[in-house]
Amino acid sequence: MAHKNIIFDLGGVILDINMQKALNGFAALGLPQNELRFDVGETADLMHHYQLGHFTTDEFCKLVAAKCNPGTTPEQVANAWNSICIGIPERKLNAIKALKQNANVYLLSNTNDLHWQYCLDHWFNAGDNRCEDFFDKVFLSQDLHLEKPGAKIFEYVTKTIGAVRDSEASGAVTTDTIFFDDNIDNVNAAKNCGIQAMRITPDFDWVEYFKVLN
């Protein structure tokens, strides 16, 4: 089945990430041990608000630097946080470009300006690449001030791209749109909003999925 609209998450789907590298980087800067869980605590709150675009990069880096060893610079904080970004395999970049020849390709990510700019500088806008070569539109939590798995961000995206729903189908699911994410909560939230969604796991490769589909 061909898809008119293909929506990708970024980290864990297109971008290979390693949270432990960021944890190690912040530990080396002296971030207190009780702040080295990025799901709870003051630093986690800062990261969450930064991801929602409530802080500028400069403000975020200075706030985190203040929690680290004396003399820690905002640049060191930025480098530690960006160390989570491992790389984007060339096969994925090529696959996205190929998909864009016959479908609308979108990015929907909970991310922040540091990580997004890093991806632009190293892959999407690197060399002869341009971001528009890969995506028809980019939807980022930092710009929308919304995040997955909230329903509002999915509703906004489907409305913006004009996703078509089959009113006769159970749950009125989209007939022309599919979404890929590695987070099961995001996948389930998308499904609850009527979007066809598939979870990326170590056993499921979206590049191979589209090869088989075609």
Short mmCIF file of C-alpha atoms in Angstrom, two decimals, residues 2 9 16 20 22 30 38 41 53 58 77 88 98 107 111 125 139 150 156 184 188 199 209:
data_model
loop_
_atom_site.label_atom_id
_atom_site.label_comp_id
_atom_site.label_asym_id
_atom_site.label_seq_id
_atom_site.Cartn_x
_atom_site.Cartn_y
_atom_site.Cartn_z
CA ALA A 2 1.40 3.37 -1.03
CA ASP A 9 10.28 10.81 14.44
CA ASP A 16 21.08 7.14 16.11
CA GLN A 20 24.63 7.33 28.13
CA ALA A 22 25.30 12.60 27.38
CA GLY A 30 30.27 17.76 37.72
CA PHE A 38 16.96 12.97 32.71
CA GLY A 41 14.79 16.45 38.90
CA GLY A 53 10.91 26.21 23.45
CA ASP A 58 21.93 30.36 25.76
CA VAL A 77 27.15 22.06 28.34
CA ILE A 88 22.51 9.28 10.68
CA ALA A 98 13.94 8.36 -2.44
CA LEU A 107 9.49 15.13 10.51
CA THR A 111 13.60 18.00 20.23
CA ASN A 125 22.24 20.89 5.56
CA PHE A 139 7.27 19.86 13.05
CA GLY A 150 -0.09 14.89 23.56
CA TYR A 156 -2.11 19.97 14.46
CA ILE A 184 5.37 3.14 22.25
CA ASN A 188 -0.32 4.63 20.77
CA ARG A 199 6.91 1.40 16.27
CA TYR A 209 9.81 -1.94 5.27
#
